[in-house]
Coordinates of C-alpha atoms and ligand atoms in Angstrom, one line a residue:
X24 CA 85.7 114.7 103.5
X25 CA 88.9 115.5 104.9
X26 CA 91.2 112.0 106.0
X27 CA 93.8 112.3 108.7
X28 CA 96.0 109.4 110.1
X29 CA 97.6 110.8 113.2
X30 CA 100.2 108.0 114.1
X31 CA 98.7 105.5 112.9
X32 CA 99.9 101.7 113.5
X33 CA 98.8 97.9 113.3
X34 CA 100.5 95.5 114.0
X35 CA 100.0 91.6 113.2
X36 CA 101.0 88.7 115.8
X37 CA 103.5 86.6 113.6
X38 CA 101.8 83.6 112.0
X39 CA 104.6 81.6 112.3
X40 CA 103.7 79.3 115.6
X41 CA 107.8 78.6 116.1
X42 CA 109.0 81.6 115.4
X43 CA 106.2 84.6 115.6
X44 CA 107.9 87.8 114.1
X45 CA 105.5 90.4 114.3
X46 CA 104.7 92.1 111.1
X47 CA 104.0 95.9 111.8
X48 CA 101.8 96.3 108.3
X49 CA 100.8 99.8 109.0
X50 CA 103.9 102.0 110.8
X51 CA 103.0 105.7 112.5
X52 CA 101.2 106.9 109.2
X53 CA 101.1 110.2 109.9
X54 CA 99.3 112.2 106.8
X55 CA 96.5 113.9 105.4
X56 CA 94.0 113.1 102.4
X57 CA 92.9 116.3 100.9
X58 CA 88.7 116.6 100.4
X59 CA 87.5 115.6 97.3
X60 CA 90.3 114.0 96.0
X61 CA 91.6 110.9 94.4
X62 CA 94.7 109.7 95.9
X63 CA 96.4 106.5 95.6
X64 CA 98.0 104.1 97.9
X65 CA 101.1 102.9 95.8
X66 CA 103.3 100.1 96.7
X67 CA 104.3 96.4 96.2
X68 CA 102.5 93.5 97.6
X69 CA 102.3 93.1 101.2
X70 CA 103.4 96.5 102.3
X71 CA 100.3 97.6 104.1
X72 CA 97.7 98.9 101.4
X73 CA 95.1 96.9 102.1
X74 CA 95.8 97.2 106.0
X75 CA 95.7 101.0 105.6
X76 CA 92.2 100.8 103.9
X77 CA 90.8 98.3 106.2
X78 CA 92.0 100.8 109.4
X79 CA 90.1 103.3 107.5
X80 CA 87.1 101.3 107.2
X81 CA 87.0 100.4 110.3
X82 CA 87.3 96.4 109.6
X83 CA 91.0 96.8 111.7
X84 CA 91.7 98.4 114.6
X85 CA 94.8 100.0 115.0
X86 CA 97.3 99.1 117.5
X87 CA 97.7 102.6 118.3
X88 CA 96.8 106.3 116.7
X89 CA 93.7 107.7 115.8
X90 CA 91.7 108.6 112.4
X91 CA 89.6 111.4 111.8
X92 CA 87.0 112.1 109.3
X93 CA 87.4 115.7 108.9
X94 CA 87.0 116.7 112.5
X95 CA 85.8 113.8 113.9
X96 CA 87.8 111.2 115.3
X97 CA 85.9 108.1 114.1
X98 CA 89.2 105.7 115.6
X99 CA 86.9 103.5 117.5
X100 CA 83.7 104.1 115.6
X101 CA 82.5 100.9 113.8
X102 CA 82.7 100.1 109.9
X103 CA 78.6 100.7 109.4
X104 CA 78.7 104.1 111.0
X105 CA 81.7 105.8 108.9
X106 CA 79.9 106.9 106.0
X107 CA 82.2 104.6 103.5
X108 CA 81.9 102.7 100.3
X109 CA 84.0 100.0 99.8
X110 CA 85.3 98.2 96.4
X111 CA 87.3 94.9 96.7
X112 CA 89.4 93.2 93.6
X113 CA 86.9 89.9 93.6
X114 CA 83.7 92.0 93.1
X115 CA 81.6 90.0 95.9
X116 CA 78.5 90.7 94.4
X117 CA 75.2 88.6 95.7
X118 CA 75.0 86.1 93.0
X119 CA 71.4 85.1 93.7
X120 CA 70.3 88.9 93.6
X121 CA 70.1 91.3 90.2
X122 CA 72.5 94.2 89.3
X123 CA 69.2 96.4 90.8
X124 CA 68.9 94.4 94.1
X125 CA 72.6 94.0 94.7
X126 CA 72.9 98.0 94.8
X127 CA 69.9 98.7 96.9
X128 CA 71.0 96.3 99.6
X129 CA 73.2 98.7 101.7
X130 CA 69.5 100.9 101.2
X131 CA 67.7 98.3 102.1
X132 CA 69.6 97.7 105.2
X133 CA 69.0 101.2 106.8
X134 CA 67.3 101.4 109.8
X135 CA 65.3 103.9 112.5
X136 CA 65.2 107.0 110.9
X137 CA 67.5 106.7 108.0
X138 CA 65.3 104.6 106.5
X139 CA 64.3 105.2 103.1
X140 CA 60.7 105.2 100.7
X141 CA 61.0 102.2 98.5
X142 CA 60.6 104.7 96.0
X143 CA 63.7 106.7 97.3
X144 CA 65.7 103.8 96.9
X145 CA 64.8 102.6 93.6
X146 CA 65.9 107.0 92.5
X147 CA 69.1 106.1 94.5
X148 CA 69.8 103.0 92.8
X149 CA 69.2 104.0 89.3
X150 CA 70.8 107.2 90.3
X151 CA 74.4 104.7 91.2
X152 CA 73.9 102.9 88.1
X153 CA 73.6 105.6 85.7
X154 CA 76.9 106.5 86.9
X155 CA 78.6 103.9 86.4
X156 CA 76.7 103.1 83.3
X157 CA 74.6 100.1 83.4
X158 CA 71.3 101.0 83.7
X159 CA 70.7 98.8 81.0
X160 CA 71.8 95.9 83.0
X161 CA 69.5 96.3 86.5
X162 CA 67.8 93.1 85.9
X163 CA 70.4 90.6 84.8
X164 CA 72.2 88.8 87.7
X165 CA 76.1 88.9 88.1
X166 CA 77.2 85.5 86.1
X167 CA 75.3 87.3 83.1
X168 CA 78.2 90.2 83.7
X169 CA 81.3 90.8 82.3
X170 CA 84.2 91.3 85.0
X171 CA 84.1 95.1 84.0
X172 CA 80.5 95.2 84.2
X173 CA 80.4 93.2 87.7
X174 CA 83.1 95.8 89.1
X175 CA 80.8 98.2 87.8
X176 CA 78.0 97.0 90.1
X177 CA 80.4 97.0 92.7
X178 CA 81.0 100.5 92.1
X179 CA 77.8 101.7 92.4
X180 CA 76.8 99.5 95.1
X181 CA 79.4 101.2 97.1
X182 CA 78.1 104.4 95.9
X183 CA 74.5 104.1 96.8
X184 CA 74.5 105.8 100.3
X185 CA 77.0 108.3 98.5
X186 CA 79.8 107.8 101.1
X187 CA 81.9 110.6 102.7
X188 CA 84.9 108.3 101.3
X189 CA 85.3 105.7 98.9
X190 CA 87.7 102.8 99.5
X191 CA 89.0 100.9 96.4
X192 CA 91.4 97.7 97.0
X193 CA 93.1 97.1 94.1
X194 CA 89.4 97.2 91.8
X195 CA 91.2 96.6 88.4
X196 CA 93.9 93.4 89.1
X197 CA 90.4 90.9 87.9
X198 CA 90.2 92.7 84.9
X199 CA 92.1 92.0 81.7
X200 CA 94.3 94.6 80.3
X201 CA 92.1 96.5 77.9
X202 CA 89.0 96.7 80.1
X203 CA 91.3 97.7 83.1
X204 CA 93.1 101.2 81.0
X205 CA 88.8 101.9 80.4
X206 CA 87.3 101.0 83.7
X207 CA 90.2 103.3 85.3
X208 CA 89.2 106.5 83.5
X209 CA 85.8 105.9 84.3
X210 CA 86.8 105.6 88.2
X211 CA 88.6 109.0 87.4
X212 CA 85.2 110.6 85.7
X213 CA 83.1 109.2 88.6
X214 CA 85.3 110.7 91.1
X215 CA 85.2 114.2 89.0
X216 CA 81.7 114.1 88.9
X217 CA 80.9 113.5 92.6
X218 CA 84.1 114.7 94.0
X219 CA 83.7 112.1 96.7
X220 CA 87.2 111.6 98.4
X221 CA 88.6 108.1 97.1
X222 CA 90.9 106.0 98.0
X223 CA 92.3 104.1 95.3
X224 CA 94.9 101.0 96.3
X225 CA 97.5 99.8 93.7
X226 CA 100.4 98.2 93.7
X227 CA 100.3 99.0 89.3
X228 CA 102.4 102.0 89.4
X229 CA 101.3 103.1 85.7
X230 CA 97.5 102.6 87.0
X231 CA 98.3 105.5 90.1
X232 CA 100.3 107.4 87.9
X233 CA 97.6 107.6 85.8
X234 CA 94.1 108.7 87.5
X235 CA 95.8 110.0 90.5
X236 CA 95.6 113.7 92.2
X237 CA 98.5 112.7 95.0
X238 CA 100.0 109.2 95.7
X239 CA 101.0 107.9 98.6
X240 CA 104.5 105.5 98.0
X241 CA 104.7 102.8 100.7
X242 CA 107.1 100.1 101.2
X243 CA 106.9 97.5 104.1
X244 CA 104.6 99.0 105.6
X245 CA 106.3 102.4 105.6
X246 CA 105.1 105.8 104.0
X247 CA 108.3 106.6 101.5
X248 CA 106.9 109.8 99.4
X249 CA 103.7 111.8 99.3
X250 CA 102.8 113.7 96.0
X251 CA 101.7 114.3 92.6
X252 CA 102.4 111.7 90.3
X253 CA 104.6 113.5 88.6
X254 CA 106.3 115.4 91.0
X255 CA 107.3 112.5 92.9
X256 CA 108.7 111.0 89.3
X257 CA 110.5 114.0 88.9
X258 CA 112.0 114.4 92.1
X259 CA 112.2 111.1 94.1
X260 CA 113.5 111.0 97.5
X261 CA 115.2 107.4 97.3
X262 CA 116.2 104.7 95.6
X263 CA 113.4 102.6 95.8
X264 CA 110.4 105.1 94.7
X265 CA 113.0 106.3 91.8
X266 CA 112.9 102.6 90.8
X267 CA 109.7 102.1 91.4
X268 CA 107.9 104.6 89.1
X269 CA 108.2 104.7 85.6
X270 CA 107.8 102.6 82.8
X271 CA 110.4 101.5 81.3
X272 CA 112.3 101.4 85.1
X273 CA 115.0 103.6 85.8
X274 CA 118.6 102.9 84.8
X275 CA 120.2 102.2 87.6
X276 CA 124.6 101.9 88.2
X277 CA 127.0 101.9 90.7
X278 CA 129.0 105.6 90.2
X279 CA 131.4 107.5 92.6
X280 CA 132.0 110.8 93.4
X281 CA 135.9 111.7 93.0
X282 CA 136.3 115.3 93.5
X283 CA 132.8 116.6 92.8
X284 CA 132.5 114.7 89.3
X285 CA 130.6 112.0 89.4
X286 CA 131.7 108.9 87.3
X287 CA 130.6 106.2 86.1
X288 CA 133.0 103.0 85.3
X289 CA 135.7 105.1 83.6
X290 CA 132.5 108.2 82.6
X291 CA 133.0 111.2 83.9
X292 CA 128.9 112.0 83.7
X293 CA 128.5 114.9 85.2
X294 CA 129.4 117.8 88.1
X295 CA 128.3 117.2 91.4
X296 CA 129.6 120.2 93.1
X297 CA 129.6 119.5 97.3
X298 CA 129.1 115.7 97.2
X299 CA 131.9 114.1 99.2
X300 CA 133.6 111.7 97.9
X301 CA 132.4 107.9 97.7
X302 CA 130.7 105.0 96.2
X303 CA 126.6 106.6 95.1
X304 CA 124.0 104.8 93.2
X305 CA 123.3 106.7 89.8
X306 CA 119.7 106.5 88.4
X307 CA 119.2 107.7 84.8
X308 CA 115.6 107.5 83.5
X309 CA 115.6 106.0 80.1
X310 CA 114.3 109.7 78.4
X311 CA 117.4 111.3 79.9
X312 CA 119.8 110.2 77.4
X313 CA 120.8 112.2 74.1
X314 CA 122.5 110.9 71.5
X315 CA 125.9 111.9 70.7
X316 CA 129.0 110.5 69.4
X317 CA 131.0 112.7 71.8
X318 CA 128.8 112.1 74.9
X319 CA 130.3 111.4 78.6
X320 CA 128.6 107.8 79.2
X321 CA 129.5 105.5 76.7
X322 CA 127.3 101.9 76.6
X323 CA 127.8 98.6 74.9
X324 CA 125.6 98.4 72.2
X325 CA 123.2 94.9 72.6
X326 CA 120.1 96.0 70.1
X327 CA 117.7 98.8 68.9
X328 CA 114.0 98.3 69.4
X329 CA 112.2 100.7 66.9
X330 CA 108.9 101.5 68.2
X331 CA 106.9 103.8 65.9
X332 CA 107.3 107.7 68.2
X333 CA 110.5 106.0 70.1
X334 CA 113.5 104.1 69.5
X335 CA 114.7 102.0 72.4
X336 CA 118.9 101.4 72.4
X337 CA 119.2 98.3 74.7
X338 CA 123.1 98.6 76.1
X339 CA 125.3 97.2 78.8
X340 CA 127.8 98.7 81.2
X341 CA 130.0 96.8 83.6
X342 CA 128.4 99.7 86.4
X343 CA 125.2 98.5 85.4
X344 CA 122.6 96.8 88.0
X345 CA 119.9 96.1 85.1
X346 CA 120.8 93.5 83.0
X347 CA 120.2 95.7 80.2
X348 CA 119.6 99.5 80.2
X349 CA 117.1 101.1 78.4
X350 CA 117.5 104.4 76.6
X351 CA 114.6 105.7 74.8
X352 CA 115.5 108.7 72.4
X353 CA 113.5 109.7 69.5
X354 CA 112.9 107.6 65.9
X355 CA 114.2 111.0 64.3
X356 CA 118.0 110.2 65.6
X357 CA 119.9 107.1 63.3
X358 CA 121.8 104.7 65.3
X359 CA 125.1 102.9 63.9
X360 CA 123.8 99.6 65.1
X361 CA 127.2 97.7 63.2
X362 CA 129.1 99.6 66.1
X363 CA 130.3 98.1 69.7
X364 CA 129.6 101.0 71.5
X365 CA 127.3 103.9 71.9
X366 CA 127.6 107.5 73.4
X367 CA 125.3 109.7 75.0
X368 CA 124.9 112.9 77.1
X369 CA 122.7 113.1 79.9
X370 CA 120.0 115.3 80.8
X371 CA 120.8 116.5 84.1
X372 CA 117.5 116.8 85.2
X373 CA 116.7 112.9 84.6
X374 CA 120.0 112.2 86.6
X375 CA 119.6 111.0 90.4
X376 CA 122.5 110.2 92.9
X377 CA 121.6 108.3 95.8
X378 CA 123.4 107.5 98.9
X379 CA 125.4 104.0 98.9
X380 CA 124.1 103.0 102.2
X381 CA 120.9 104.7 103.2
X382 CA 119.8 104.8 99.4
X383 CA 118.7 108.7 100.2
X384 CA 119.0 111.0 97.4
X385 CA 121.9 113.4 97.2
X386 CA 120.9 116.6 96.4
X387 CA 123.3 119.0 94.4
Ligands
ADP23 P1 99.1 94.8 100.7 O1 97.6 95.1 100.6 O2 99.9 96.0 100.5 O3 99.5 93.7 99.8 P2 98.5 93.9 103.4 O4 98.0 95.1 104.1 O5 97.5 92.9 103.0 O6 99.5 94.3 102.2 O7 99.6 93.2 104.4 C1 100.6 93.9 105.0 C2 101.4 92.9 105.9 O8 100.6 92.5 107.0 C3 101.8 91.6 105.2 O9 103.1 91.3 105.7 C4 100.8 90.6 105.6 O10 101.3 89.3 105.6 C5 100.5 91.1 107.0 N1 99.1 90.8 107.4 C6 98.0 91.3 106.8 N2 96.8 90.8 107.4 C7 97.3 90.0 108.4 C8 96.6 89.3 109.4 N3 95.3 89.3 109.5 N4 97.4 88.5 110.3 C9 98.7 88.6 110.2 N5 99.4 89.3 109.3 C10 98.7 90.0 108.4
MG24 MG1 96.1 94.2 99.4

């Protein structure tokens, strides 16, 4: 099922009694999510991810703008009658009930016509659980669960009715690190095998990166890039999603443009043919940077981290607005690591410029 936010906003009276700013969580989303997709909803805490979801479900209404479901707007259509499965991060599973009753509750709850044979239910239910894989588990209650097996539950309590759209606010942040990397492939095999449209809320950048068909970067409350993972790492269209994505973060410095070179301190980095001149912000990503004694960006040399595949050279530049920069270059090359400084080229491709005021990238 097709999802299409035309202009969609919410807004929040301020909570502050004295001095009630409104906060404007959600601001004229304007997009589409693909059928049968799983996209992501990337973006730091408090910009508007869980708002988005929750306009979605139907458990916000939107200040203004309309959602459809394919071609039905469903904008004022209550939470029940969307056709959606919802995952929170706290699993809020029934305690009381077993793994096999908390799934076929939404079942049980049907009414009129959609009602269902008990022995319907039960098919659907094992059906979920199988899924997810704990059909070995339907008669132990949730505080007999692991936090992976609980958000498994959730899962396929969500999954029951098999919804036209599954919801999923940040599912993996209870989880500890290890079961989070497995229970986040399996979210990606479940949504390959029933190619329900998903929804999948993070503000873990590696975690979207990872499972995702298309993300969705938000900031304050604001839409900032739409794409594949790795075209949007690739090719970012500011500052912030450049610094955003990616693992180690970018490199970023304060450059200039003097008569299209691009500099930075005293390093003449690069061409940038049609740039006018000016302060820019320069974003290197730590794979961008090639060894070489000769090389246009010289660094102070702090340490070498030797990783097994990678070495990391940790360096400092005056220009710099990390406190160290990161450049990760193969364990093949040999590093000098008695000398002061180091020198590298650049790979133009992992090179960004970004406007000094408006942070926009600069294109050349
Ligand atoms: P996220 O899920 O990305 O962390 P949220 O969607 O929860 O962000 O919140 C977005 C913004 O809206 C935040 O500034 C938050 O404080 C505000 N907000 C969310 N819910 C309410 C509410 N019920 N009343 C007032 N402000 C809210
Ligand atoms: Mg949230």
């Amino acid at each position: 099922m097709e999802v299409v936010l035309k202009n969609l906003t919410k807004k929040f009276p301020g909570r502050d009694k004295k001095n009630p700013v409104e906060v404007i969580a959600v601001n004229n989303f304007d997009f589409t999510i693909p059928d049968g997709k799983l996209v992501g909803l990337l973006g730091p805490s408090g910009c508007g991810k869980s708002t988005t979801l929750n306009l979605i479900s139907g458990l916000e209404k939107p200040t203004s703008g309309q959602i459809f479901f394919g071609d039905d707007d469903v904008t004022k259509l209550p939470p029940e009658n969307r056709g959606i499965g919802l995952v929170f991060q706290n699993y809020a599973l029934y305690p009381h009930l077993t793994v096999r009753q908390n799934i076929l509750f939404p079942l049980e709850n049907l009414k009129g016509k959609e009602k269902l044979s008990k022995q319907v239910m039960e098919e659907k239910a094992l059906e979920a659980a199988r899924l997810v894989q704990i059909e070995e588990l339907m008669e132990r209650r949730p505080s007999e669960l692991s936090g992976g097996q609980q958000q498994r539950v959730a899962i396929a309590r969500a999954l029951v009715k098999m919804p036209k759209v599954l919801l999923l606010d940040e599912p993996l942040s209870n989880l500890d690190a290890r079961l989070r990397l497995q229970t986040r492939e399996e979210i990606r095999r479940i949504q390959n095998e029933t190619k329900i449209t998903t929804i999948f809320v993070t503000h873990d950048q590696e975690e979207a990166m990872s499972i995702c068909d298309l993300m969705i970067v938000m900031k304050a409350g604001v839409v900032h890039q739409i794409g594949k993972p790795q075209d949007i790492y690739d090719d970012p269209k500011n500052l912030f999603v450049a610094k955003f994505l990616g693992t180690p973060a970018i490199n970023v410095f304060e450059g200039e443009v003097k008569s299209g070179k691009l500099y930075i301190g005293d390093d003449c980095i690069m061409d940038a043919p049609g740039v006018k001149d000016g302060k820019v912000y320069t974003g290197i990503r730590p794979e961008g940077f090639k060894l070489n004694e000769t090389g246009c960006l010289k660094l102070k040399l702090s340490r070498v981290e030797v990783m097994g595949r990678d070495v990391s050279i940790i360096g400092t530049k005056e220009e710099s607005l990390n406190d160290n920069i990161r450049a990760i270059i193969s364990s093949d090359n040999l590093v000098d690591t008695r000398k002061d400084t180091v020198a590298f080229d650049l790979n133009p491709k992992k090179v960004f410029v970004f406007d000094y005021e408006t942070e926009e990238r600069i294109r050349f």
